[in-house]
Short mmCIF file of C-alpha atoms and ligand atoms in Angstrom, two decimals:
data_model
loop_
_atom_site.label_atom_id
_atom_site.label_comp_id
_atom_site.label_asym_id
_atom_site.label_seq_id
_atom_site.Cartn_x
_atom_site.Cartn_y
_atom_site.Cartn_z
CA MET A 635 166.20 157.13 -109.10
CA SER A 636 165.45 160.63 -110.37
CA ASP A 637 162.38 162.52 -109.14
CA ALA A 638 159.31 161.95 -111.26
CA ILE A 639 158.61 164.95 -113.44
CA ASP A 640 155.24 166.58 -113.71
CA LEU A 641 154.50 165.82 -117.34
CA THR A 642 151.47 168.11 -117.46
CA GLN A 643 153.67 170.95 -116.25
CA GLU A 644 156.29 170.12 -118.87
CA ARG A 645 153.68 170.03 -121.60
CA ARG A 646 152.32 173.37 -120.49
CA LYS A 647 155.81 174.89 -120.75
CA TYR A 648 156.03 173.59 -124.32
CA THR A 649 152.58 174.81 -125.37
CA PRO A 650 151.63 177.88 -123.33
CA LYS A 651 148.00 178.01 -122.29
CA ALA A 652 145.61 180.36 -124.06
CA ASP A 653 142.58 181.43 -122.07
CA LEU A 654 139.24 181.74 -123.78
CA ASP A 655 139.59 185.51 -124.28
CA GLU A 656 142.88 185.05 -126.05
CA VAL A 657 141.44 182.27 -128.18
CA ARG A 658 138.56 184.57 -129.13
CA ARG A 659 140.89 187.48 -129.95
CA ASN A 660 142.82 185.24 -132.33
CA TYR A 661 139.71 183.87 -134.02
CA ASP A 662 138.30 187.40 -134.22
CA TYR A 663 141.49 188.58 -135.94
CA ASP A 664 141.14 185.86 -138.59
CA MET A 665 137.39 186.39 -138.90
CA GLU A 666 137.72 190.15 -139.24
CA LYS A 667 140.21 189.74 -142.09
CA PHE A 668 138.01 187.19 -143.84
CA LEU A 669 134.88 189.33 -143.52
CA THR A 670 136.63 192.55 -144.49
CA TYR A 671 138.32 191.27 -147.62
CA SER A 672 136.24 188.36 -148.92
CA SER A 673 132.85 189.03 -150.52
CA THR A 674 131.01 186.94 -147.95
CA ARG A 675 129.20 189.69 -146.06
CA ASP A 676 129.41 192.57 -148.54
CA ILE A 677 130.64 192.36 -152.12
CA ASN A 678 134.21 193.62 -152.11
CA PRO A 679 134.34 196.38 -154.78
CA ASP A 680 138.04 195.70 -155.47
CA PRO A 681 138.69 194.59 -159.09
CA ALA A 682 140.65 191.62 -157.66
CA ALA A 683 137.42 190.35 -156.11
CA LEU A 684 135.48 190.82 -159.33
CA THR A 685 138.26 189.04 -161.22
CA SER A 686 137.98 186.16 -158.80
CA TYR A 687 134.22 186.03 -159.25
CA LEU A 688 134.70 185.96 -163.02
CA VAL A 689 137.12 183.04 -162.79
CA SER A 690 134.80 180.92 -160.66
CA ALA A 691 131.82 181.76 -162.88
CA TYR A 692 133.49 180.86 -166.16
CA HIS A 693 135.10 177.85 -164.52
CA SER A 694 131.67 176.25 -164.10
CA LEU A 695 131.25 176.53 -167.88
CA GLU A 696 134.67 175.11 -168.69
CA LYS A 697 133.91 172.23 -166.34
CA GLY A 698 130.70 171.72 -168.31
CA LEU A 699 132.69 171.56 -171.55
CA ALA A 700 134.90 168.86 -170.02
CA MET A 701 131.93 166.65 -169.01
CA GLU A 702 131.29 163.38 -170.78
CA VAL A 703 128.01 164.61 -172.22
CA PRO A 704 127.55 168.38 -171.87
CA LYS A 705 123.93 169.52 -172.26
CA ALA A 706 123.05 172.10 -174.92
CA GLY A 707 122.71 175.55 -173.40
CA PHE A 708 124.21 174.54 -170.05
CA GLY A 709 125.38 177.21 -167.65
CA LEU A 710 122.93 179.83 -168.92
CA ARG A 711 122.57 181.45 -165.48
CA LYS A 712 126.29 182.26 -165.44
CA ILE A 713 126.65 183.73 -168.93
CA ARG A 714 125.22 187.22 -168.41
CA PRO A 715 127.27 187.86 -165.25
CA ILE A 716 130.37 186.59 -167.05
CA LEU A 717 129.80 188.97 -169.96
CA ALA A 718 129.16 191.86 -167.58
CA ALA A 719 132.28 191.11 -165.52
CA ILE A 720 134.47 190.89 -168.64
CA ALA A 721 133.09 194.25 -169.83
CA GLU A 722 133.58 195.95 -166.46
CA LEU A 723 137.12 194.71 -165.98
CA GLU A 724 138.22 195.47 -169.53
CA SER A 725 136.68 198.93 -169.56
CA SER A 726 138.38 199.81 -166.27
CA GLY A 727 141.80 198.72 -167.55
CA LYS A 728 141.82 195.54 -165.45
CA ALA A 729 142.09 192.99 -168.27
CA SER A 730 144.17 190.00 -167.17
CA VAL A 731 144.65 186.30 -167.62
CA ALA A 732 141.20 185.95 -166.07
CA THR A 733 139.39 188.08 -168.67
CA ARG A 734 141.31 186.35 -171.45
CA GLY A 735 140.46 182.96 -169.96
CA ALA A 736 136.81 183.95 -169.71
CA ARG A 737 136.80 185.09 -173.33
CA GLY A 738 138.49 181.84 -174.37
CA CYS A 739 135.86 179.87 -172.49
CA MET A 740 133.03 181.80 -174.12
CA ARG A 741 134.60 181.23 -177.54
CA ALA A 742 134.82 177.48 -176.83
CA TYR A 743 131.22 177.47 -175.55
CA VAL A 744 129.92 178.97 -178.79
CA GLN A 745 132.11 176.68 -180.86
CA TYR A 746 130.92 173.63 -178.95
CA HIS A 747 127.32 174.43 -179.85
CA ASP A 748 128.08 175.39 -183.46
CA ASP A 749 130.17 172.26 -184.11
CA ARG A 750 127.27 170.07 -183.00
CA GLY A 751 124.53 172.11 -184.59
CA LEU A 752 123.09 172.82 -181.12
CA PRO A 753 121.20 176.04 -180.44
CA LEU A 754 122.79 178.60 -178.14
CA PRO A 755 120.50 179.84 -175.38
CA ILE A 756 118.36 182.43 -177.14
CA GLU A 757 118.54 184.84 -174.18
CA VAL A 758 122.27 185.40 -174.63
CA GLU A 759 123.03 184.37 -178.19
CA THR A 760 123.41 187.86 -179.67
CA GLU A 761 125.68 189.10 -176.87
CA LEU A 762 127.74 185.92 -176.92
CA ARG A 763 128.29 185.97 -180.67
CA ALA A 764 129.22 189.65 -180.51
CA LEU A 765 131.81 188.94 -177.81
CA VAL A 766 133.51 186.06 -179.60
CA ALA A 767 133.37 187.46 -183.14
CA GLY A 768 136.89 187.46 -184.55
CA MET A 769 138.38 185.64 -181.53
CA GLY A 770 140.59 182.75 -182.70
CA ALA A 771 141.36 179.65 -180.64
CA ALA A 772 145.11 180.37 -180.82
CA ASP A 773 144.77 183.78 -179.20
CA TYR A 774 141.98 182.80 -176.86
CA PRO A 775 142.53 179.22 -175.70
CA GLY A 776 139.96 177.88 -173.31
CA GLY A 777 137.14 175.47 -172.84
CA SER A 778 138.55 171.97 -172.60
CA ILE A 779 141.71 170.23 -173.75
CA THR A 780 142.27 166.57 -174.56
CA LEU A 781 144.59 164.39 -172.50
CA ASN A 782 145.21 160.74 -173.24
CA ARG A 783 146.17 157.89 -170.98
CA LYS A 784 149.37 157.08 -172.89
CA GLU A 785 150.65 160.61 -172.30
CA ILE A 786 150.06 160.23 -168.58
CA GLU A 787 151.67 156.79 -168.52
CA GLU A 788 154.76 158.14 -170.26
CA ALA A 789 154.96 161.23 -168.10
CA THR A 790 154.92 159.15 -164.92
CA LEU A 791 157.64 156.75 -166.01
CA PHE A 792 160.07 157.82 -163.34
CA ASP A 793 160.94 156.68 -159.85
CA TYR A 794 158.29 158.56 -157.91
CA ASP A 795 159.16 156.80 -154.65
CA ARG A 796 162.76 157.87 -154.92
CA PHE A 797 161.70 161.40 -155.73
CA ILE A 798 159.50 161.74 -152.67
CA GLN A 799 161.71 159.76 -150.28
CA THR A 800 164.69 162.00 -151.03
CA ARG A 801 162.64 165.11 -150.24
CA CYS A 802 163.43 165.71 -146.61
CA SER A 803 163.32 168.85 -144.55
CA VAL A 804 166.90 170.05 -144.87
CA ARG A 805 168.67 171.98 -142.15
CA HIS A 806 172.19 172.04 -143.64
CA PHE A 807 173.03 174.40 -146.45
CA THR A 808 176.18 175.61 -148.15
CA GLY A 809 175.31 179.25 -147.57
CA GLU A 810 175.43 180.06 -151.29
CA SER A 811 172.73 182.38 -152.57
CA VAL A 812 169.81 180.91 -154.51
CA SER A 813 169.09 182.54 -157.83
CA PRO A 814 165.79 184.36 -158.32
CA GLU A 815 165.46 182.51 -161.66
CA ASP A 816 165.45 179.14 -159.89
CA ILE A 817 162.79 180.34 -157.48
CA LYS A 818 160.74 181.78 -160.34
CA LYS A 819 160.89 178.46 -162.20
CA ALA A 820 159.71 176.59 -159.11
CA VAL A 821 156.88 179.09 -158.51
CA GLN A 822 155.80 178.69 -162.14
CA ARG A 823 155.65 174.94 -161.62
CA ALA A 824 153.80 175.28 -158.32
CA ILE A 825 151.10 177.33 -160.03
CA LYS A 826 149.96 174.01 -161.57
CA THR A 827 148.68 173.04 -158.10
CA PRO A 828 144.89 172.57 -157.91
CA ARG A 829 143.06 175.72 -156.81
CA THR A 830 139.42 176.09 -155.86
CA CYS A 831 137.35 177.14 -158.89
CA ASN A 832 140.59 177.89 -160.69
CA ARG A 833 141.13 181.11 -158.71
CA GLU A 834 144.86 181.74 -158.27
CA MET A 835 144.93 183.31 -154.84
CA ARG A 836 148.43 182.23 -153.82
CA ARG A 837 151.27 184.78 -153.54
CA VAL A 838 154.95 184.34 -152.73
CA TYR A 839 157.35 186.90 -151.24
CA ALA A 840 161.05 186.15 -151.50
CA ALA A 841 164.08 187.39 -149.55
CA TYR A 842 167.45 186.66 -151.21
CA ASP A 843 169.72 189.29 -149.74
CA PRO A 844 171.36 187.90 -146.55
CA GLU A 845 170.58 191.03 -144.54
CA LEU A 846 166.93 190.98 -145.59
CA ARG A 847 166.79 187.21 -144.99
CA ASN A 848 168.12 187.64 -141.46
CA TYR A 849 165.71 190.45 -140.73
CA LEU A 850 162.77 188.38 -142.00
CA LEU A 851 163.91 185.34 -140.04
CA SER A 852 164.26 187.41 -136.87
CA TYR A 853 160.43 187.36 -136.82
CA HIS A 854 160.36 183.58 -137.13
CA ASN A 855 160.74 180.79 -134.58
CA GLY A 856 162.06 177.50 -135.87
CA ASN A 857 165.09 178.27 -138.04
CA ARG A 858 167.74 178.33 -135.34
CA GLY A 859 171.04 176.79 -136.40
CA PHE A 860 170.43 176.89 -140.15
CA GLY A 861 168.50 180.06 -141.04
CA HIS A 862 171.72 182.01 -141.60
CA LYS A 863 172.79 179.49 -144.28
CA LEU A 864 169.59 179.71 -146.31
CA GLY A 865 169.99 181.04 -149.85
CA ALA A 866 166.43 182.36 -149.92
CA VAL A 867 163.41 182.57 -147.66
CA LEU A 868 159.92 182.47 -149.15
CA VAL A 869 156.68 183.58 -147.55
CA VAL A 870 153.58 181.93 -149.02
CA THR A 871 150.35 183.88 -148.59
CA VAL A 872 146.78 183.73 -149.84
CA ASP A 873 144.64 186.65 -150.99
CA LEU A 874 141.32 186.67 -149.11
CA ARG A 875 139.68 188.88 -151.74
CA GLU A 876 139.32 185.73 -153.84
CA PHE A 877 136.66 184.23 -151.57
CA ASP A 878 132.95 184.87 -151.43
CA MET A 879 131.26 182.23 -149.30
CA ILE A 880 131.33 181.51 -145.59
CA GLY A 881 131.98 177.86 -146.46
CA GLU A 882 135.35 179.06 -147.77
CA ARG A 883 136.41 180.53 -144.44
CA ASN A 884 139.27 178.05 -144.15
CA GLN A 885 139.82 177.46 -147.87
CA GLY A 886 142.83 179.74 -148.02
CA TRP A 887 144.77 177.51 -145.66
CA ILE A 888 144.02 174.52 -147.87
CA ASP A 889 144.85 176.09 -151.21
CA GLY A 890 147.90 177.76 -149.69
CA GLY A 891 149.11 174.54 -148.11
CA LEU A 892 148.73 172.60 -151.33
CA PHE A 893 150.65 175.29 -153.17
CA ALA A 894 153.42 175.33 -150.57
CA MET A 895 153.85 171.57 -150.93
CA SER A 896 154.05 171.80 -154.72
CA LEU A 897 156.58 174.57 -154.38
CA VAL A 898 158.72 172.41 -152.13
CA TYR A 899 158.55 169.54 -154.64
CA ALA A 900 159.40 171.89 -157.50
CA LEU A 901 162.45 173.14 -155.59
CA HIS A 902 163.42 169.54 -154.84
CA ALA A 903 163.17 168.80 -158.58
CA GLY A 904 165.51 171.76 -159.07
CA HIS A 905 168.05 170.14 -156.67
CA LEU A 906 167.53 172.71 -153.95
CA GLY A 907 167.05 171.83 -150.31
CA THR A 908 163.98 173.12 -148.49
CA CYS A 909 162.54 173.33 -145.02
CA MET A 910 158.99 174.50 -144.42
CA LEU A 911 159.11 177.10 -141.68
CA ASN A 912 155.85 177.35 -139.77
CA TRP A 913 153.87 180.51 -139.34
CA SER A 914 151.87 179.09 -136.43
CA GLU A 915 151.69 182.43 -134.72
CA ASP A 916 149.15 184.36 -132.73
CA TYR A 917 147.69 187.60 -134.01
CA VAL A 918 150.18 189.77 -132.15
CA ARG A 919 153.18 188.23 -133.89
CA ASP A 920 151.32 188.09 -137.20
CA GLN A 921 150.63 191.81 -136.94
CA ARG A 922 154.21 192.51 -135.90
CA LEU A 923 155.49 190.85 -139.09
CA ARG A 924 153.05 192.92 -141.16
CA ASP A 925 154.23 196.09 -139.46
CA ALA A 926 157.78 195.29 -140.53
CA PHE A 927 157.12 194.00 -144.07
CA GLN A 928 154.79 194.98 -146.86
CA ILE A 929 152.41 192.04 -146.78
CA PRO A 930 148.95 193.34 -147.65
CA ASP A 931 146.30 193.11 -144.98
CA HIS A 932 144.04 191.18 -147.36
CA GLU A 933 146.51 188.26 -147.41
CA ILE A 934 146.88 185.52 -144.81
CA ILE A 935 150.29 184.04 -144.17
CA ILE A 936 150.37 180.30 -144.78
CA THR A 937 153.99 179.38 -144.19
CA PHE A 938 157.59 180.40 -144.71
CA ILE A 939 159.86 178.12 -146.75
CA GLY A 940 163.61 178.09 -146.31
CA VAL A 941 165.55 177.26 -149.50
CA GLY A 942 169.24 176.60 -149.96
CA HIS A 943 171.99 174.78 -151.82
CA LEU A 944 172.78 171.28 -150.63
CA PRO A 945 176.15 170.15 -149.29
CA GLU A 946 177.62 166.92 -150.74
CA SER A 947 176.36 164.92 -147.81
CA PHE A 948 174.37 165.88 -144.72
CA GLU A 949 172.16 164.57 -141.95
CA VAL A 950 168.38 164.87 -141.94
CA ALA A 951 165.97 163.95 -139.16
CA ALA A 952 164.76 160.38 -139.63
CA SER A 953 161.19 161.53 -138.90
CA PRO A 954 159.65 158.02 -138.80
CA ALA A 955 156.20 158.01 -140.34
CA PRO A 956 153.21 155.73 -139.70
CA SER A 957 152.11 153.13 -142.24
CA ALA A 958 149.22 153.72 -144.63
CA ASP A 959 147.09 151.36 -142.50
CA GLU A 960 147.16 153.91 -139.70
CA VAL A 961 145.99 156.63 -142.01
CA LEU A 962 143.62 154.86 -144.38
CA SER A 963 140.30 153.22 -143.52
CA ILE A 964 136.87 152.69 -145.03
CA ILE A 965 134.47 155.42 -143.98
CA ALA A 966 131.65 153.97 -141.89
CA VAL A 967 128.03 155.04 -141.97
CA ARG A 968 126.86 156.16 -138.52
CA PRO A 969 123.98 153.96 -137.38
CA SER A 970 120.84 156.08 -137.12
CA GLY A 971 120.10 157.31 -133.62
CA SER A 972 123.69 157.09 -132.38
C1 FMN B 1996 153.77 173.77 -142.33
C2 FMN B 1996 155.07 173.19 -141.79
C3 FMN B 1996 155.86 173.97 -140.99
C4 FMN B 1996 157.11 173.49 -140.54
N1 FMN B 1996 157.89 174.30 -139.79
C5 FMN B 1996 159.13 173.92 -139.46
C6 FMN B 1996 160.00 174.82 -138.77
O1 FMN B 1996 159.61 175.93 -138.42
N2 FMN B 1996 161.27 174.43 -138.53
C7 FMN B 1996 161.73 173.20 -138.91
O2 FMN B 1996 162.91 172.92 -138.66
N3 FMN B 1996 160.93 172.31 -139.54
C8 FMN B 1996 159.65 172.63 -139.85
N4 FMN B 1996 158.81 171.77 -140.53
C9 FMN B 1996 159.35 170.49 -141.00
C10 FMN B 1996 158.80 169.27 -140.26
O3 FMN B 1996 159.43 169.14 -139.04
C11 FMN B 1996 159.02 168.03 -141.17
O4 FMN B 1996 158.32 168.23 -142.40
C12 FMN B 1996 158.56 166.72 -140.57
O5 FMN B 1996 159.29 166.36 -139.45
C13 FMN B 1996 158.67 165.56 -141.58
O6 FMN B 1996 159.99 165.41 -142.01
P1 FMN B 1996 160.43 165.55 -143.53
O7 FMN B 1996 159.93 166.87 -144.03
O8 FMN B 1996 161.92 165.48 -143.50
O9 FMN B 1996 159.80 164.41 -144.27
C14 FMN B 1996 157.54 172.19 -140.91
C15 FMN B 1996 156.69 171.40 -141.70
C16 FMN B 1996 155.47 171.88 -142.12
C17 FMN B 1996 154.57 171.01 -142.99
#
């Protein structure tokens, strides 16, 4: 019989211990970034932060327009800041999809009231009408759009189970390069992923050239045996300037993770193989990557994604998964006093 192994020792080898100081240094690194670049402690003067503010502010009005029964004059508190943010961004040459979206939303807000003969809030009526004068719905879409159930039923008439069950983390690739157009198409599709308050804070960096790919992957653990056959490597990041509340301190990881998943599905729909490549790294390695590549300090790195062309037939890890019963339960109310 073989000697019993010390399982605790083995586990420690696998996951090296971090003492409390190291834990703190890592949390401090994340916290410092969040506090420096978000508008939680001080308002970040960067136009990107103002743009983000504008999007969340006008989003509360577009949500109002999509309610079953919007109230006349709703969202009044947000209108002046929205108008001021549009003016500041446009006058400083920072017009973007956000300022156009905000204008579109304001146009729809006015139209909503006019179509129903409802009064606009008197405090902002003159400014609002001045802003939207001459703005057509075609050039400034916004507000709400109509979906119908039939459209959704038709759009989902495909074998969803087969689609998701054939998406596996792939670790065999032909070695052919992946075209930037295919990646761009997938990124465009992934942008449809939900995002908090409609702020698009996700960014993607791509490496196609084999030399660049190898250099990028030399900073990554977890691609051994297949990294050199990848046709592209993507780095998904999130811009911290988009956030302004302490409650959002972890929001970037959520929005970024959702986006990464959509991107993987979009690439799967484009017949490309993918493998998420973790960026579960401490601050030293995170900083080392940033020293080697131009990833702005105001972005956090969510994950890498390896992408490549599929061979005719290949093995994937079976990766058995638990049943829904192990994941799903009814939430229970905690008895008072417990
Ligand atoms: C964020 C994230 C990071 C991952 N990192 C790696 C990695 O570095 N290397 C790897 O081979 N697989 C990686 N994976 C793939 C997982 O091992 C895989 O998703 C899991 O076993 C389930 O298998 P499936 O993707 O084939 O369904 C990662 C997955 C996620 C979600």
